[in-house]
CSV table of C-alpha atoms and ligand atoms in Angstrom, one decimal:
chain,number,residue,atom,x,y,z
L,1,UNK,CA,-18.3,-5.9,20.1
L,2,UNK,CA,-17.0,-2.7,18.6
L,3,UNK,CA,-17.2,-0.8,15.4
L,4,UNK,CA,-14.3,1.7,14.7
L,5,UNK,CA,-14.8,3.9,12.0
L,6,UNK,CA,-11.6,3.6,9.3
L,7,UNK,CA,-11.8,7.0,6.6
L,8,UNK,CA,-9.7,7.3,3.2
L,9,UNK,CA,-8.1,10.3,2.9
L,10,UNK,CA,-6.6,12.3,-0.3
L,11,UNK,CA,-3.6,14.4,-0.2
L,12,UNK,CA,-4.8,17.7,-2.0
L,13,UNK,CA,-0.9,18.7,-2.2
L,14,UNK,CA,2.1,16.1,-1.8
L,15,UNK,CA,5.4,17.3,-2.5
L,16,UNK,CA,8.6,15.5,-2.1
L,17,UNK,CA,11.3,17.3,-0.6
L,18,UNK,CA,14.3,14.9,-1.1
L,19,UNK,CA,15.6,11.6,-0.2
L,20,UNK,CA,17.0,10.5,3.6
L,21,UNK,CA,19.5,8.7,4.3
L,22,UNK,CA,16.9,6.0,5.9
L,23,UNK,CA,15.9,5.4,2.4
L,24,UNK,CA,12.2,7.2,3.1
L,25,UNK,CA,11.4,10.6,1.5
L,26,UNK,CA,11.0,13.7,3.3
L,27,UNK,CA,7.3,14.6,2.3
L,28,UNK,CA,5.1,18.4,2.7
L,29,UNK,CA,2.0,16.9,2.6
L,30,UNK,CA,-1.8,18.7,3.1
L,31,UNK,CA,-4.1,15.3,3.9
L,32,UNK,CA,-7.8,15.2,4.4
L,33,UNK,CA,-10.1,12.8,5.2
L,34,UNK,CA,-13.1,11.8,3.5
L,35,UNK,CA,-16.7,10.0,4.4
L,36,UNK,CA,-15.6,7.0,2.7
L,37,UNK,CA,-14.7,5.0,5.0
L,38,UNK,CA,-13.8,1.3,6.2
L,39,UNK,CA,-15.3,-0.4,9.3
L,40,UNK,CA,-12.8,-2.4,11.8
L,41,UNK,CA,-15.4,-4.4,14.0
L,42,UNK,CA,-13.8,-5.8,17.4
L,43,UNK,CA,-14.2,-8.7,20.1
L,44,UNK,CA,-12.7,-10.1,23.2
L,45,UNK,CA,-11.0,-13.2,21.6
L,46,UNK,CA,-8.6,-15.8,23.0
L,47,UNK,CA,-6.2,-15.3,20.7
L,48,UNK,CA,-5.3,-12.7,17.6
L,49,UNK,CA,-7.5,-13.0,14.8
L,50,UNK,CA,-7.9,-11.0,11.7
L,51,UNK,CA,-10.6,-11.3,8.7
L,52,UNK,CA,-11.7,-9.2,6.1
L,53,UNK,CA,-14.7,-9.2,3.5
L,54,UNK,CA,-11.7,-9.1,0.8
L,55,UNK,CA,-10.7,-12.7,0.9
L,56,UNK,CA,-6.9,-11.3,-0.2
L,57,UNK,CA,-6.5,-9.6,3.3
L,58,UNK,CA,-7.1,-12.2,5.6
L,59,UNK,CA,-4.3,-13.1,8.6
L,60,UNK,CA,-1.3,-12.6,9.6
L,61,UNK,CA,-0.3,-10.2,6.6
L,62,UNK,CA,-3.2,-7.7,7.1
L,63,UNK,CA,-1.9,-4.5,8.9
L,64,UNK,CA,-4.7,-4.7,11.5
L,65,UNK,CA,-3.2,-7.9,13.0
L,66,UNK,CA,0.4,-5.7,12.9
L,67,UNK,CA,-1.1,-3.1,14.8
L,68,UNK,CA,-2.6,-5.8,17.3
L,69,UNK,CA,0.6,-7.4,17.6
L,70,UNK,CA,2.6,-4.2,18.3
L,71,UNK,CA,-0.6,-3.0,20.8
L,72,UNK,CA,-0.6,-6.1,22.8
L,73,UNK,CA,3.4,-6.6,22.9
L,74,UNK,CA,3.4,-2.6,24.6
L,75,UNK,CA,0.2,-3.8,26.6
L,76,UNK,CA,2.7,-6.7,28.2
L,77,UNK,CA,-0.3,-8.5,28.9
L,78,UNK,CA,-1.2,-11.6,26.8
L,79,UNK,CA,-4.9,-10.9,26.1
L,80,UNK,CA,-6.9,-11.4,22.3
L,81,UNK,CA,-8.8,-9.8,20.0
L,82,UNK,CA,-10.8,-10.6,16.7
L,83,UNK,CA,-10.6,-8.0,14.1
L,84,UNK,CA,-12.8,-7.9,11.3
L,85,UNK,CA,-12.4,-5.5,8.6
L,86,UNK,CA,-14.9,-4.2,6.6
L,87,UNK,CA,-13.4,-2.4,3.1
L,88,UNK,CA,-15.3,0.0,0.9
L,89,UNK,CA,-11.8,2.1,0.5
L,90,UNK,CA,-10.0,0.4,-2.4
L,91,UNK,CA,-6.8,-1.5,-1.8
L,92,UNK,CA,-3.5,0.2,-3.0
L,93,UNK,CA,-5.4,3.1,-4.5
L,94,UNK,CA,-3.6,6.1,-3.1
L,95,UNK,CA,-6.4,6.9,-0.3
L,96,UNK,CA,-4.7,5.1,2.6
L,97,UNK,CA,-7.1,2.4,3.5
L,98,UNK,CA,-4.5,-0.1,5.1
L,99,UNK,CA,-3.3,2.4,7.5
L,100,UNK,CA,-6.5,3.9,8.5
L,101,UNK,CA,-7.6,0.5,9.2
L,102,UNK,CA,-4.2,-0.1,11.3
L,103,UNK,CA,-5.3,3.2,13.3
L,104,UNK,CA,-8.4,2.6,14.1
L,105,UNK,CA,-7.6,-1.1,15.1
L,106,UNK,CA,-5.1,0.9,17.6
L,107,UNK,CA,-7.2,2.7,19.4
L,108,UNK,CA,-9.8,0.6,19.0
L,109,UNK,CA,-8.5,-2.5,21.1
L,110,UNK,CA,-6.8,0.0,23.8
L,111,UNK,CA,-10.2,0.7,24.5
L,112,UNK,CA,-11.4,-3.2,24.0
L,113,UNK,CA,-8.6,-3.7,26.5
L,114,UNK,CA,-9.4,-0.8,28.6
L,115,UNK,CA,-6.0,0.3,28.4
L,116,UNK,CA,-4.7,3.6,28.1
L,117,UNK,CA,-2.1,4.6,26.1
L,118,UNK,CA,-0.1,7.7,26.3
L,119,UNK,CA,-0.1,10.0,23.0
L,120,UNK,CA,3.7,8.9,22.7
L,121,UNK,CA,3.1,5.1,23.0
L,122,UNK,CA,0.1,5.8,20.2
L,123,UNK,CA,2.6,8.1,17.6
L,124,UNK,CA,5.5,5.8,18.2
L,125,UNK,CA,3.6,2.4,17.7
L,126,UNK,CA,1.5,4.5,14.5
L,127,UNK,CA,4.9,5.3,12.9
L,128,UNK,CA,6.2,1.8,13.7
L,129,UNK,CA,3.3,0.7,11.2
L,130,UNK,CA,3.6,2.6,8.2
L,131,UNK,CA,3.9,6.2,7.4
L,132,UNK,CA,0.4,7.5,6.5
L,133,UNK,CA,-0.8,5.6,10.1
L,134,UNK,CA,0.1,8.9,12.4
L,135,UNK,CA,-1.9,11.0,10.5
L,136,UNK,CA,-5.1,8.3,10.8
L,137,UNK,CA,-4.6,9.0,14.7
L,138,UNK,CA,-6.1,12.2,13.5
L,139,UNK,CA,-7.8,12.5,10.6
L,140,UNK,CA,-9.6,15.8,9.2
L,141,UNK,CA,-7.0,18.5,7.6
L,142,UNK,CA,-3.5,17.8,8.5
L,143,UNK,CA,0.0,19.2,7.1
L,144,UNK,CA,1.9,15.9,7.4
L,145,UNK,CA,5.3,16.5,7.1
L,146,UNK,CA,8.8,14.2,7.9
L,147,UNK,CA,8.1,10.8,6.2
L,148,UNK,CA,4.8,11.3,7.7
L,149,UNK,CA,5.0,11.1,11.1
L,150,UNK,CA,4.8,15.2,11.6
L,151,UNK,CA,1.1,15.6,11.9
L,152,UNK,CA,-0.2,19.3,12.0
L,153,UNK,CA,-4.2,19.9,12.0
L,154,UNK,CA,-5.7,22.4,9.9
L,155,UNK,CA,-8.7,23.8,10.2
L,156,UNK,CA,-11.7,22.0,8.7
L,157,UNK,CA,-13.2,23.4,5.6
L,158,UNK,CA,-17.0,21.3,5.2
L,159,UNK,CA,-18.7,20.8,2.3
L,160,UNK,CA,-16.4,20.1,0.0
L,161,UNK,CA,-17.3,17.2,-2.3
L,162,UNK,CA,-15.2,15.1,-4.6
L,163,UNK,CA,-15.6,12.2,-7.1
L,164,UNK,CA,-13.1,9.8,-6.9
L,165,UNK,CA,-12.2,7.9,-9.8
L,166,UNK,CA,-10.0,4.8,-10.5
L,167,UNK,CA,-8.6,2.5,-12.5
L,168,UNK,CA,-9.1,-0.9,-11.4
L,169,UNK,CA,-5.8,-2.0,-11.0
L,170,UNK,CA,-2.9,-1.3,-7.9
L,171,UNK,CA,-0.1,0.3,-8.0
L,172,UNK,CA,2.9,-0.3,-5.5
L,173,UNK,CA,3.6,2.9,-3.0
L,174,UNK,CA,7.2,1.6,-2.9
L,175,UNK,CA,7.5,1.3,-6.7
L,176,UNK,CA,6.4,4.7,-6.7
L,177,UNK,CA,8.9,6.2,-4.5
L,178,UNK,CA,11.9,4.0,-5.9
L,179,UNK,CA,11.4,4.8,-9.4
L,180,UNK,CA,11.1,8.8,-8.1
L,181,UNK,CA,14.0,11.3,-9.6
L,182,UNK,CA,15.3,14.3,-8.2
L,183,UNK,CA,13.3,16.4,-10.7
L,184,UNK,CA,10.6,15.7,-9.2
L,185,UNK,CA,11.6,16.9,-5.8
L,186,UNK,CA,10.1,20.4,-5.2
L,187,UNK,CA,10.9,22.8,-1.8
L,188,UNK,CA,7.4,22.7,-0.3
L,189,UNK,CA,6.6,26.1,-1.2
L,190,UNK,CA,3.9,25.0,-3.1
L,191,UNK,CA,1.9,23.0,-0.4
L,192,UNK,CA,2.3,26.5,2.3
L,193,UNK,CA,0.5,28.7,0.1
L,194,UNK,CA,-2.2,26.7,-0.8
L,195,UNK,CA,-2.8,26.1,3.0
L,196,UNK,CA,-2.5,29.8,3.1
L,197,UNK,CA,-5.0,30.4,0.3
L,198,UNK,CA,-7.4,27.9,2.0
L,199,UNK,CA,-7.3,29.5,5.4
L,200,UNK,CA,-8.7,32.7,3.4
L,201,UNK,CA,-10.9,30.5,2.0
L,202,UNK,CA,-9.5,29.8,-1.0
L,203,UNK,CA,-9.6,25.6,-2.0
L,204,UNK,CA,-7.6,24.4,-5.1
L,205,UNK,CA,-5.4,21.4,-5.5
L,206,UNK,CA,-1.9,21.5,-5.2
L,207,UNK,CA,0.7,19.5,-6.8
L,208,UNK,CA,1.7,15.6,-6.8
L,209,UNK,CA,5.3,15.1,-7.0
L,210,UNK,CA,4.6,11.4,-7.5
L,211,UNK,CA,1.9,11.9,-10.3
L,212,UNK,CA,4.4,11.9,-13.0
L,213,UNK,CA,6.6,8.8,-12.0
L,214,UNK,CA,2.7,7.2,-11.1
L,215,UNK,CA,1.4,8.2,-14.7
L,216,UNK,CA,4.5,6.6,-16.3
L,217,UNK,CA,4.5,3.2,-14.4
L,218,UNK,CA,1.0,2.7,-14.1
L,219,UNK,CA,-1.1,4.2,-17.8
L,220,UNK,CA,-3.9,3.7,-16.4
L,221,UNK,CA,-3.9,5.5,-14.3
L,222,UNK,CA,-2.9,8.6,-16.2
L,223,UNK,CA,-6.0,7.7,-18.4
L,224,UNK,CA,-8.3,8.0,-15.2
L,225,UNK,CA,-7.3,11.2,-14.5
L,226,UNK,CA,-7.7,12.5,-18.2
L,227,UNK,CA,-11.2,11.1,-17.8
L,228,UNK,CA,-12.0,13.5,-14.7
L,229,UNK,CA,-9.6,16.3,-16.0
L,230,UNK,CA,-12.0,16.8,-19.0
L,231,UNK,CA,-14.8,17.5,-16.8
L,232,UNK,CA,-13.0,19.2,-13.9
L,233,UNK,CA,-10.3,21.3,-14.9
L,234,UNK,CA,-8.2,22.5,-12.5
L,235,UNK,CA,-9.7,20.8,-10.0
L,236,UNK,CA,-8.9,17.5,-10.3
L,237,UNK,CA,-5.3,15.6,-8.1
L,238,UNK,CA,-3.9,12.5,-8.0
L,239,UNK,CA,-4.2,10.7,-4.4
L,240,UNK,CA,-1.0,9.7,-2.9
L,241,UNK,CA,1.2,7.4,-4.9
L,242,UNK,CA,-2.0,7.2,-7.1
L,243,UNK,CA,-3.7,5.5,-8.9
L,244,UNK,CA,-6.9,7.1,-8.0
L,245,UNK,CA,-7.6,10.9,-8.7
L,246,UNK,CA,-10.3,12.7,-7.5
L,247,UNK,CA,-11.8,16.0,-8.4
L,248,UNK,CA,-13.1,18.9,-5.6
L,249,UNK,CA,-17.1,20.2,-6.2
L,250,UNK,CA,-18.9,22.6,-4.4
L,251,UNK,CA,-22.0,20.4,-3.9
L,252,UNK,CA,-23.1,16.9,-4.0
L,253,UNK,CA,-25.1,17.4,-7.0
L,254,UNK,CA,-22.1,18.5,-9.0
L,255,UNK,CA,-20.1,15.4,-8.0
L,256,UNK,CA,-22.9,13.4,-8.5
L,257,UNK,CA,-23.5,14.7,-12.0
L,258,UNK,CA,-19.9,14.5,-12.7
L,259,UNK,CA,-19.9,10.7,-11.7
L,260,UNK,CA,-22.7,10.1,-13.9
L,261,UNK,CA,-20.6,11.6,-16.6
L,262,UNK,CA,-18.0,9.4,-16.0
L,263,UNK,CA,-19.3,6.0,-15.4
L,264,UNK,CA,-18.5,3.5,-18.4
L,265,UNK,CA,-15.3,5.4,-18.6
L,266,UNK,CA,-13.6,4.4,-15.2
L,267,UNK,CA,-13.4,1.1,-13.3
L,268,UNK,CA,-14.6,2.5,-9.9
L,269,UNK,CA,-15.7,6.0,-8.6
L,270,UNK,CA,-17.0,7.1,-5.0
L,271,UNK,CA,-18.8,10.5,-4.1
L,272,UNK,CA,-17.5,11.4,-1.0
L,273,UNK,CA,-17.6,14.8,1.5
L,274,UNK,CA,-14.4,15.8,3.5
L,275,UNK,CA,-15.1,14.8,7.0
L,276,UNK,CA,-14.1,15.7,10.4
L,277,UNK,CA,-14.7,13.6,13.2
L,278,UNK,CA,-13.9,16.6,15.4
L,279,UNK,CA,-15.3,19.9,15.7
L,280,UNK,CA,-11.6,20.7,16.1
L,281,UNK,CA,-11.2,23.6,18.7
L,282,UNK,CA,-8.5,22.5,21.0
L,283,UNK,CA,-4.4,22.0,19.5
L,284,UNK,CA,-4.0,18.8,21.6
L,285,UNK,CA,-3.7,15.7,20.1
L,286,UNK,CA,-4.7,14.3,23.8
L,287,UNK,CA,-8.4,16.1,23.1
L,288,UNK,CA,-8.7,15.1,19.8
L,289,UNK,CA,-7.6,11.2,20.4
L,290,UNK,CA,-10.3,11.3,23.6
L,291,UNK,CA,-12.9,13.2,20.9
L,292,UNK,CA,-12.3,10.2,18.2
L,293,UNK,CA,-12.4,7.6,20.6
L,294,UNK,CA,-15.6,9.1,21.9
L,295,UNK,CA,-17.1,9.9,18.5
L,296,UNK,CA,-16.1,6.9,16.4
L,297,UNK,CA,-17.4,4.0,18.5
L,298,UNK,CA,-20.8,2.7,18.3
L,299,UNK,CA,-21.4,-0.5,20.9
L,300,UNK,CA,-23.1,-2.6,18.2
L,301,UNK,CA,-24.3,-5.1,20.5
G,1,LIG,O1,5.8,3.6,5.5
G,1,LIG,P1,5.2,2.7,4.5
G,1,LIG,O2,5.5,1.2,4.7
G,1,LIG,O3,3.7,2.9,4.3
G,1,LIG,O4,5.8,3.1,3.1
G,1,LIG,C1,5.7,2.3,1.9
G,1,LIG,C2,6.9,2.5,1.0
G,1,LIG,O5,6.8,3.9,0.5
G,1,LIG,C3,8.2,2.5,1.8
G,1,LIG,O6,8.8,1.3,1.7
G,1,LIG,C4,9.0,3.5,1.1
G,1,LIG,O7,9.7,2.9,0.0
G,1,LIG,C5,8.1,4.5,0.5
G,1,LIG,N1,8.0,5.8,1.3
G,1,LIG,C6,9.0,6.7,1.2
G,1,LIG,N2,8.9,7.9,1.9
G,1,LIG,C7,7.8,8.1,2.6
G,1,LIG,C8,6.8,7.2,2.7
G,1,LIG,C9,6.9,6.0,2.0
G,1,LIG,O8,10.0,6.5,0.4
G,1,LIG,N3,7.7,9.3,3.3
């Protein structure tokens, strides 16, 4: 058996650029992965199978068993594979948990499989998933940019903490970006100088152009974030299409004490560091998938 390793991630900037004519949104994104993280556990199996400790994301309609599917369909062989997937991340919470699982389900069974896929194969069948997925293929700092499939890596910046913070409830990515106006668009100027002021060292959040249209559908939500605002101003983003926020610390004591602070007030909250699988040295995404795949696996038994 094998244990893949399946991180959230939080978008410290997310700005929507516009609408294309595939119906997506054209998205500047800086994305960063965090020690939270999901485990996808897999087997030799006769056939595909996919269960989950949530009893809600069993089967067929997990995105695990889509990303088996797709692998074993470019494979061309007809082999199995039991995926079990362990969630800590929450479900449709903003921090990407369904495609990081898909990810690491991908190149998890190519290595079950012992079959190698070319970077191409593993971008094309990512993108084919969902549009977070690419970036999974990666993890660490990224600019994702396109609908989300333009995956740049940034350098890493460790020990940054954050307290996440959420709800309790779901809200809809799709919702989100359907109930989006134009107003809300922005030119992405905002997400390249906050990379450039992180480069020099420099880590605030950026902006959310789906926090508004998030706040509005989903209260909640907006409540959360009030709660974490009060104690970190100016530090504290909405995730993705929301609804969990998180707010950036210097230390693990901070975010702890923060959490502390907050407990009774929100429905969940996580401490959690940035993470990088990778000491990341090398531009190649073929050096960083062989680093992951190296890194992330742990032969349980
Ligand atoms: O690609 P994925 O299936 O994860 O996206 C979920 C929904 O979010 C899409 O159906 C689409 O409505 C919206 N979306 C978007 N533009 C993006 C990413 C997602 O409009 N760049």
């Amino acid at each position: 058996m094998l244990v893949v390793c399946a991180p959230a991630k939080i978008n410290l900037s997310l700005e929507v650029l516009g609408r294309r004519g595939d119906g997506y949104h054209e998205l500047s994104s800086l994305m960063q992965s965090l020690t939270l993280h999901d485990h996808v556990l897999l087997r030799p199996w006769p056939r595909l199978r996919v269960t989950c400790s949530d009893p809600g994301l069993q089967g067929s309609e997990n995105l695990v068993w889509k990303a088996l599917e797709l692998a074993r369909l470019r494979c061309g062989i007809d082999i199995g594979c039991w995926a079990h997937v362990e969630k800590r991340i929450p479900v449709s919470a903003g921090l990407g948990g369904g495609s990081s699982d898909a990810a690491a389900a991908l190149v998890g069974v190519a290595r079950l499989w012992s079959h190698s896929f070319s970077c191409a194969d593993l971008f094309d069948m990512a993108s084919t998933l969902g549009s977070d997925v690419p970036y999974f293929l990666y993890g660490g700092a990224c600019r994702v940019g396109g609908r989300g499939e333009q995956v740049v890596p940034e350098q890493s910046k460790p020990g940054i903490w954050y307290l996440l913070a959420n709800p309790g409830v779901s809200v809809s990515t799709t919702r989100v970006f359907a109930s989006l106006q134009a107003m809300d668009w922005s030119d992405g100027s905002a997400t390249t100088r906050m990379i450039a002021q992180r480069r020099n060292g420099l880590l605030t959040p950026g902006p959310n152009s789906l926090r508004n249209t998030c706040f509005r559908l989903c209260p909640e939500a907006e409540a959360c974030f009030n709660v974490l605002q009060a104690i970190a101003p100016n530090r504290t983003f909405l995730s993705g299409s929301g609804p969990t926020s998180a707010a950036m610390f210097a230390s693990r004591a901070e975010a702890e004490n923060a959490q502390f602070r907050v407990a009774g007030s929100v429905a969940w909250t996580c401490v959690a560091a940035s993470n990088d699988y990778r000491a990341w040295r090398n531009p190649c995404a073929n050096v960083y998938l062989a680093q992951r795949l190296s890194r992330s696996w742990v032969p349980c038994s």
